Coordinates of C-alpha atoms in Angstrom, one line a residue:
M857 CA -5.2 21.1 -29.4
R858 CA -3.9 21.1 -25.8
L859 CA -3.3 18.0 -23.7
F860 CA -2.3 17.4 -20.1
H861 CA 0.0 14.4 -19.5
T862 CA 0.4 12.9 -16.0
S863 CA 1.1 9.5 -14.6
D864 CA 2.1 7.4 -11.6
W865 CA -0.3 8.8 -9.0
H866 CA 0.0 5.7 -6.9
L867 CA -3.2 6.5 -5.0
G868 CA -3.3 4.6 -1.7
Q869 CA 0.5 4.5 -1.3
S870 CA 2.0 4.5 2.2
L871 CA 5.5 5.6 2.9
H872 CA 7.1 3.4 5.6
G873 CA 3.6 2.8 7.0
Q874 CA 2.3 6.4 6.7
E875 CA -0.6 7.0 4.3
R876 CA -0.2 9.7 1.7
D877 CA -3.9 10.6 1.2
F878 CA -3.5 14.2 2.3
E879 CA -0.8 14.7 -0.3
H880 CA -2.8 13.1 -3.1
A881 CA -5.9 15.1 -2.2
C882 CA -3.8 18.3 -2.4
F883 CA -2.4 17.3 -5.8
L884 CA -5.9 16.5 -7.2
D885 CA -7.3 19.8 -6.0
W886 CA -4.3 21.6 -7.7
L887 CA -4.9 19.6 -10.9
L888 CA -8.5 20.6 -11.0
G889 CA -7.4 24.2 -10.7
Q890 CA -4.9 23.8 -13.5
L891 CA -7.6 22.2 -15.7
R892 CA -9.9 25.1 -15.1
L893 CA -7.1 27.6 -15.7
R894 CA -5.5 26.1 -18.8
Q895 CA -8.6 24.5 -20.4
P896 CA -6.9 21.5 -22.1
D897 CA -8.9 19.4 -24.5
A898 CA -7.8 16.1 -23.0
L899 CA -6.2 14.7 -19.8
L900 CA -3.9 11.6 -20.3
I901 CA -3.2 9.5 -17.1
A902 CA -0.4 7.0 -18.1
G903 CA -0.8 4.2 -15.6
D904 CA 0.0 3.3 -12.0
I905 CA -3.1 5.2 -10.9
F906 CA -3.2 3.1 -7.8
D907 CA -0.3 1.8 -5.8
T908 CA -1.6 -1.8 -5.5
V909 CA -3.9 -4.1 -7.4
N910 CA -6.3 -4.0 -4.5
P911 CA -6.3 -0.3 -3.5
P912 CA -8.0 1.0 -0.4
V913 CA -11.6 2.3 -0.7
K914 CA -10.4 5.8 0.0
A915 CA -8.0 5.7 -2.9
Q916 CA -10.7 4.6 -5.3
E917 CA -13.0 7.3 -4.0
R918 CA -10.3 9.9 -4.7
L919 CA -10.0 8.8 -8.3
Y920 CA -13.7 8.7 -9.1
D921 CA -14.5 12.0 -7.2
F922 CA -11.8 13.7 -9.3
I923 CA -13.2 12.4 -12.5
V924 CA -16.7 13.6 -11.6
Q925 CA -15.5 17.0 -10.5
A926 CA -13.4 17.3 -13.7
H927 CA -16.4 16.5 -15.9
E928 CA -18.7 18.9 -14.0
Q929 CA -16.1 21.6 -14.4
Q930 CA -15.3 20.9 -18.1
P931 CA -18.0 18.8 -19.7
K932 CA -16.1 18.6 -23.0
L933 CA -12.8 17.3 -21.4
D934 CA -11.7 13.9 -22.7
I935 CA -9.9 11.8 -20.1
V936 CA -7.9 8.7 -21.1
M937 CA -6.4 6.5 -18.4
I938 CA -4.6 3.2 -18.7
A939 CA -3.5 0.5 -16.2
G940 CA 0.1 0.4 -15.1
N941 CA 2.1 -2.5 -13.7
H942 CA 0.9 -1.6 -10.1
D943 CA -2.7 -1.6 -11.2
S944 CA -5.2 -4.4 -11.9
G945 CA -6.3 -4.1 -15.5
S946 CA -9.7 -5.6 -14.7
R947 CA -10.2 -3.2 -11.8
I948 CA -9.4 -0.2 -13.9
E949 CA -11.9 -1.3 -16.6
L950 CA -14.6 -2.4 -14.2
P951 CA -16.5 1.0 -14.1
A952 CA -15.6 1.8 -17.8
A953 CA -19.2 1.8 -19.0
L954 CA -20.2 4.4 -16.3
M955 CA -17.1 6.5 -16.9
R956 CA -17.7 6.8 -20.6
R957 CA -20.7 8.9 -19.7
L958 CA -18.2 11.3 -18.1
R959 CA -16.1 11.3 -21.3
T960 CA -13.5 9.1 -19.5
H961 CA -12.0 6.1 -21.2
A962 CA -10.4 3.4 -18.9
L963 CA -8.2 0.8 -20.6
G964 CA -6.7 -2.0 -18.6
R965 CA -6.0 -4.9 -21.0
V966 CA -5.5 -5.7 -24.6
H967 CA -7.9 -8.2 -26.3
W968 CA -7.3 -10.4 -29.3
L969 CA -9.6 -11.5 -32.0
D970 CA -9.2 -14.6 -34.2
E971 CA -5.9 -15.6 -35.7
G972 CA -3.7 -13.3 -33.5
Q973 CA -5.4 -10.1 -34.6
L974 CA -5.4 -7.3 -32.1
D975 CA -8.8 -5.8 -31.1
A976 CA -7.4 -2.3 -32.0
E977 CA -10.7 -0.6 -32.2
R978 CA -11.2 -0.5 -28.4
L979 CA -7.7 0.9 -27.9
L980 CA -8.3 3.9 -30.3
I981 CA -9.9 6.9 -28.6
P982 CA -11.0 10.0 -30.5
L983 CA -9.9 13.3 -28.9
T984 CA -12.0 16.4 -29.7
N985 CA -10.9 20.0 -29.7
G986 CA -12.8 23.0 -28.4
R987 CA -15.0 23.1 -31.5
G988 CA -16.1 19.5 -30.9
K989 CA -14.2 18.1 -33.9
V990 CA -11.9 15.0 -33.7
A991 CA -8.4 16.6 -33.7
A992 CA -6.5 13.5 -32.6
W993 CA -6.6 9.8 -32.0
C994 CA -5.3 8.4 -28.8
L995 CA -3.6 5.0 -29.0
A996 CA -4.1 3.5 -25.5
L997 CA -1.4 0.9 -24.5
P998 CA -1.9 -0.3 -20.9
F999 CA 0.9 -2.2 -19.3
L1000 CA 1.3 -5.5 -21.3
R1001 CA 1.7 -8.5 -19.1
P1002 CA 3.2 -11.7 -20.7
A1003 CA 0.0 -13.6 -20.4
E1004 CA -1.7 -11.0 -22.6
V1005 CA 0.8 -11.0 -25.5
T1006 CA 2.0 -14.6 -25.6
G1007 CA 0.1 -17.8 -26.3
P1008 CA -0.6 -20.5 -29.0
Q1009 CA -1.6 -17.9 -31.7
L1010 CA 0.9 -15.3 -30.6
G1011 CA 4.1 -17.2 -29.8
D1012 CA 6.1 -17.4 -26.6
D1013 CA 8.4 -14.4 -27.2
Y1014 CA 7.3 -11.5 -24.8
L1015 CA 9.1 -8.8 -26.7
Q1016 CA 7.8 -10.0 -30.0
G1017 CA 4.3 -10.0 -28.6
I1018 CA 4.7 -6.4 -27.4
T1019 CA 6.0 -5.5 -30.9
Q1020 CA 3.0 -7.0 -32.5
V1021 CA 0.6 -4.9 -30.3
H1022 CA 2.4 -1.7 -31.3
Q1023 CA 2.6 -2.5 -35.0
Q1024 CA -1.1 -3.6 -35.3
L1025 CA -2.4 -0.6 -33.2
I1026 CA -0.4 1.9 -35.2
A1027 CA -1.4 0.4 -38.5
A1028 CA -5.1 0.6 -37.4
A1029 CA -4.7 4.2 -36.3
L1030 CA -3.1 5.3 -39.6
K1031 CA -6.0 3.8 -41.4
K1032 CA -8.5 5.6 -39.2
R1033 CA -7.1 9.1 -39.0
K1034 CA -7.9 11.9 -41.4
K1035 CA -5.7 14.7 -42.7
D1036 CA -4.3 16.9 -40.0
Q1037 CA -5.5 14.6 -37.2
A1038 CA -2.7 13.8 -34.7
L1039 CA -1.8 10.4 -33.3
I1040 CA -1.1 10.5 -29.6
A1041 CA 0.1 7.3 -27.8
I1042 CA -0.3 6.7 -24.1
S1043 CA 1.8 3.8 -22.7
H1044 CA 3.1 2.4 -19.4
A1045 CA 6.5 0.9 -20.0
H1046 CA 10.2 1.1 -19.3
M1047 CA 11.9 2.5 -22.3
A1048 CA 15.6 2.0 -23.0
G1049 CA 17.8 4.7 -21.6
G1050 CA 15.3 5.9 -18.9
A1051 CA 16.6 6.9 -15.5
V1052 CA 15.0 4.7 -12.8
S1053 CA 14.2 5.3 -9.1
E1054 CA 15.2 2.0 -7.6
D1055 CA 13.3 2.6 -4.4
S1056 CA 9.9 2.6 -5.9
E1057 CA 9.7 1.4 -9.5
R1058 CA 9.2 -2.3 -10.1
S1059 CA 11.2 -3.9 -12.9
L1060 CA 8.8 -4.6 -15.8
I1061 CA 10.7 -7.1 -17.9
I1062 CA 13.1 -9.7 -16.4
G1063 CA 16.1 -11.1 -18.2
N1064 CA 18.3 -9.5 -20.8
A1065 CA 15.7 -7.0 -22.0
E1066 CA 14.7 -4.7 -19.2
A1067 CA 13.6 -1.9 -21.4
L1068 CA 11.7 -1.4 -24.7
P1069 CA 13.2 0.4 -27.7
A1070 CA 11.8 3.8 -28.7
K1071 CA 11.5 2.6 -32.3
L1072 CA 8.3 0.9 -31.3
F1073 CA 6.7 4.3 -31.7
D1074 CA 6.5 5.2 -35.4
K1075 CA 7.5 8.7 -36.4
A1076 CA 3.8 9.2 -37.4
I1077 CA 3.0 9.5 -33.7
S1078 CA 3.1 13.2 -32.7
Y1079 CA 3.4 12.6 -29.0
V1080 CA 4.0 9.6 -26.7
A1081 CA 2.7 10.1 -23.1
L1082 CA 4.6 7.6 -20.9
G1083 CA 4.2 6.3 -17.4
H1084 CA 6.3 4.2 -15.1
L1085 CA 9.5 6.1 -14.5
H1086 CA 9.0 8.7 -11.7
K1087 CA 11.6 11.1 -12.9
P1088 CA 10.4 13.5 -15.7
Q1089 CA 12.5 12.9 -18.8
K1090 CA 12.7 12.6 -22.5
V1091 CA 13.5 9.2 -24.2
N1092 CA 16.6 9.4 -26.4
R1093 CA 16.3 13.2 -26.2
E1094 CA 13.2 13.1 -28.3
E1095 CA 10.8 16.0 -27.6
R1096 CA 7.8 13.8 -28.6
I1097 CA 8.5 10.8 -26.3
R1098 CA 8.2 11.8 -22.6
Y1099 CA 7.8 10.6 -19.1
S1100 CA 5.8 13.2 -17.1
G1101 CA 7.0 11.7 -13.8
S1102 CA 5.1 11.2 -10.6
P1103 CA 3.2 14.2 -9.0
I1104 CA 4.6 13.6 -5.5
P1105 CA 7.9 12.0 -4.3
L1106 CA 7.1 8.3 -3.7
S1107 CA 10.4 7.6 -1.8
F1108 CA 13.2 9.5 -0.2
A1109 CA 15.2 8.8 -3.3
E1110 CA 12.9 11.1 -5.2
I1111 CA 13.2 14.2 -3.0
N1112 CA 14.9 16.3 -5.7
Y1113 CA 12.8 15.2 -8.7
P1114 CA 10.9 18.1 -10.4
H1115 CA 7.4 16.8 -9.9
Q1116 CA 5.1 18.1 -12.6
V1117 CA 2.3 17.7 -15.1
L1118 CA 3.2 18.3 -18.8
E1119 CA 1.1 20.6 -21.0
V1120 CA 1.3 19.6 -24.7
E1121 CA 0.3 21.8 -27.6
L1122 CA -0.3 20.5 -31.1
D1123 CA -1.2 22.2 -34.3
G1124 CA -2.8 19.7 -36.6
N1125 CA -0.5 16.7 -36.4
G1126 CA 2.5 18.8 -35.5
L1127 CA 4.0 19.0 -32.0
V1128 CA 4.3 22.7 -31.0
S1129 CA 5.5 22.6 -27.4
V1130 CA 5.8 20.6 -24.2
E1131 CA 5.8 22.7 -21.0
P1132 CA 6.0 21.5 -17.4
R1133 CA 3.5 22.6 -14.8
P1134 CA 5.3 22.2 -11.5
V1135 CA 3.2 20.5 -8.8
P1136 CA 3.4 22.3 -5.4
R1137 CA 4.7 20.0 -2.7
A1138 CA 2.1 19.7 0.0
V1139 CA 4.5 17.8 2.4
A1140 CA 8.2 17.9 2.2
L1141 CA 10.4 14.8 2.5
Q1142 CA 13.5 15.6 4.6
R1143 CA 16.6 13.6 5.3
V1144 CA 19.1 14.2 8.1
G1145 CA 22.5 12.4 8.0
P1146 CA 24.2 10.1 7.4
A1147 CA 26.3 11.3 10.4
P1148 CA 27.7 9.9 13.7
L1149 CA 25.2 9.8 16.5
G1150 CA 26.5 12.8 18.4
E1151 CA 26.6 15.0 15.3
L1152 CA 23.2 13.7 14.2
L1153 CA 21.5 14.5 17.6
Q1154 CA 22.8 18.1 17.3
Q1155 CA 21.4 18.4 13.8
L1156 CA 18.0 17.2 15.1
A1157 CA 18.1 19.7 18.0
D1158 CA 18.6 22.4 15.4
L1159 CA 15.4 21.6 13.5
P1160 CA 12.6 24.2 13.7
V1161 CA 10.0 23.8 16.4
V1162 CA 6.3 23.3 15.8
D1163 CA 4.2 26.3 14.9
L1164 CA 0.8 25.7 16.4
L1165 CA -0.8 27.7 13.7
E1166 CA 0.4 25.4 11.0
D1167 CA -1.5 22.4 9.7
P1168 CA 0.2 19.2 11.2
N1169 CA -0.7 17.4 8.0
R1170 CA 1.9 19.6 6.3
Q1171 CA 4.8 18.7 8.6
P1172 CA 7.7 17.1 6.7
W1173 CA 8.2 13.3 6.7
L1174 CA 11.7 12.7 8.2
E1175 CA 14.3 10.0 7.5
V1176 CA 17.2 9.8 9.9
R1177 CA 20.4 8.1 8.9
V1178 CA 23.0 7.4 11.6
L1179 CA 26.5 6.0 11.6
L1180 CA 27.4 3.8 14.6
D1181 CA 30.5 2.3 16.0
E1182 CA 28.6 -0.1 18.1
P1183 CA 24.9 -1.1 18.7
Q1184 CA 22.8 1.5 20.6
P1185 CA 19.9 -0.3 22.3
D1186 CA 18.2 3.1 23.0
L1187 CA 18.8 4.6 19.6
R1188 CA 15.2 5.3 18.8
Q1189 CA 14.6 6.8 22.2
Q1190 CA 17.5 9.1 21.8
I1191 CA 16.3 10.3 18.4
E1192 CA 12.7 10.7 19.5
T1193 CA 13.8 12.7 22.5
A1194 CA 15.9 15.0 20.3
L1195 CA 12.8 15.5 18.1
E1196 CA 10.3 16.4 20.8
G1197 CA 8.5 19.6 19.8
K1198 CA 10.1 19.6 16.4
A1199 CA 8.0 20.3 13.3
V1200 CA 8.7 17.0 11.6
R1201 CA 7.2 13.5 11.5
L1202 CA 9.8 10.7 12.0
I1203 CA 9.0 7.7 9.8
R1204 CA 12.4 6.0 9.3
I1205 CA 15.7 5.5 11.2
S1206 CA 18.5 3.8 9.2
A1207 CA 21.6 2.7 11.1
E1208 CA 24.9 1.8 9.4
Y1209 CA 27.8 0.3 11.3
A1210 CA 31.5 1.2 10.8
G1211 CA 33.4 -1.3 8.7
R1212 CA 30.5 -2.3 6.5
N1213 CA 30.3 0.3 3.8
N1214 CA 31.3 3.9 3.7
A1215 CA 27.7 5.2 3.9
E1216 CA 28.8 8.8 3.1
D1217 CA 29.9 7.6 -0.3
D1218 CA 27.5 4.8 -0.9
D1219 CA 23.7 5.3 -0.6
L1220 CA 23.3 1.5 -1.2
A1221 CA 24.5 1.0 2.4
F1222 CA 21.1 2.2 3.5
V1223 CA 18.9 0.0 1.2
E1224 CA 16.4 -1.8 3.3
L1225 CA 14.2 -4.8 2.6
A1226 CA 11.1 -2.7 1.6
Q1227 CA 13.2 -1.0 -1.1
M1228 CA 14.2 -4.3 -2.8
T1229 CA 12.3 -5.8 -5.7
P1230 CA 11.4 -9.6 -5.8
Q1231 CA 14.1 -10.0 -8.5
D1232 CA 16.7 -8.4 -6.2
L1233 CA 15.8 -10.7 -3.3
F1234 CA 15.8 -13.8 -5.6
S1235 CA 19.2 -12.9 -7.1
R1236 CA 20.7 -12.3 -3.6
A1237 CA 19.3 -15.6 -2.2
W1238 CA 20.6 -17.5 -5.3
E1239 CA 24.1 -16.1 -5.0
Q1240 CA 24.2 -16.8 -1.2
A1241 CA 23.0 -20.4 -1.8
Y1242 CA 25.2 -21.3 -4.8
G1243 CA 28.0 -18.8 -4.8
N1244 CA 27.4 -17.6 -8.3
P1245 CA 25.0 -15.1 -9.9
A1246 CA 21.7 -16.5 -11.2
D1247 CA 21.8 -17.3 -14.9
D1248 CA 19.4 -16.1 -17.5
Q1249 CA 17.3 -19.3 -17.4
A1250 CA 16.9 -19.1 -13.6
L1251 CA 15.8 -15.5 -13.9
A1252 CA 13.4 -16.3 -16.6
D1253 CA 11.9 -19.2 -14.6
F1254 CA 11.5 -16.9 -11.6
A1255 CA 9.9 -14.2 -13.8
L1256 CA 7.2 -16.7 -14.9
L1257 CA 6.5 -17.7 -11.3
L1258 CA 6.3 -14.1 -10.2
Q1259 CA 3.8 -13.3 -13.0
D1260 CA 1.6 -16.2 -11.9
V1261 CA 1.6 -14.8 -8.4
Q1262 CA 0.8 -11.3 -9.5
Q1263 CA -2.0 -12.5 -11.7
E1264 CA -3.5 -14.4 -8.8
E1265 CA -3.3 -11.2 -6.7
E1266 CA -5.3 -9.4 -9.3
Q1267 CA -8.3 -11.7 -9.1
P1268 CA -11.1 -9.8 -7.4

């Protein structure tokens, strides 16, 4: 059996106010081509399909057009997609009945039956091979919000609730599968030891436990397709537990990430191989600086000029980082003048003043408000107000308030 594993599309995302629809369209066209070329039996999309809980109409059209085209191209292809922390679980599931006709399964939330029993049946998806036989079972684990895994019958411990979901779902899968059928998990979570892109990945769990242990995934699971972390990586160096990473760089911090889709081969319930399929970058992200203003303006002057035969949609997004000794009221004008006729699109200017931090040694000198999580802002505000870091109880209280706000945002 052959699988494709991808995640963190973030359809509808904008980068410093500039929409990324052209880049997403190029990626989805490329992915359709790879599906046609490699003929996988299933496509797993591990969450953060959209960038926000209320995505633009164009972003939703991109998703559903892709699903229709993939089905028309390969009528036997199984697609499983789950909600991530950026997604609205209810929105992801809303067209589920229609999508099932296209062999697409959309899981946004977990449901509970009586006495704290997980409704595992709806989270177990049969995956068929080229001969039409069930070769694997997919355990779909959408992002688990505290309200879904805590309560009167489940207890108040968030991590314990998550553990219960994994244990009950794996137990149900082990009962259901037959000999030589593989178990494939798809999950959106931050696993312990994962490398994080601070610019664009929201913290999932607040407090002392910011990551989940890999032991949640029993050894009986042949492959774990993870979403949330944008950098492709193994968890604890295990071949079977992987983040595919995002298909495009979602911030300037991700310029050097190897954006890809993973192709997974299984023989029965044994994992044979995991191979990356690099995603061509439709639009480059380019940084100039940090450097003093005079040096920076010369670097900008040396950039290539516009080739009128090239597609302007493919011109790189540019971030300029400048070191200043004193304020420059006409800074933007100087930079824009230097960029006239250049084959780049300026979307960000970051200025750092001497005596604050050594920006050449410390990238954090250039962190801006849009790059900070609500937790970062709360922690900074608390320390400024009280002179000490926020304690665990304050962070936990803030986490509950934040979850309430995010759930209100999800309401259609």
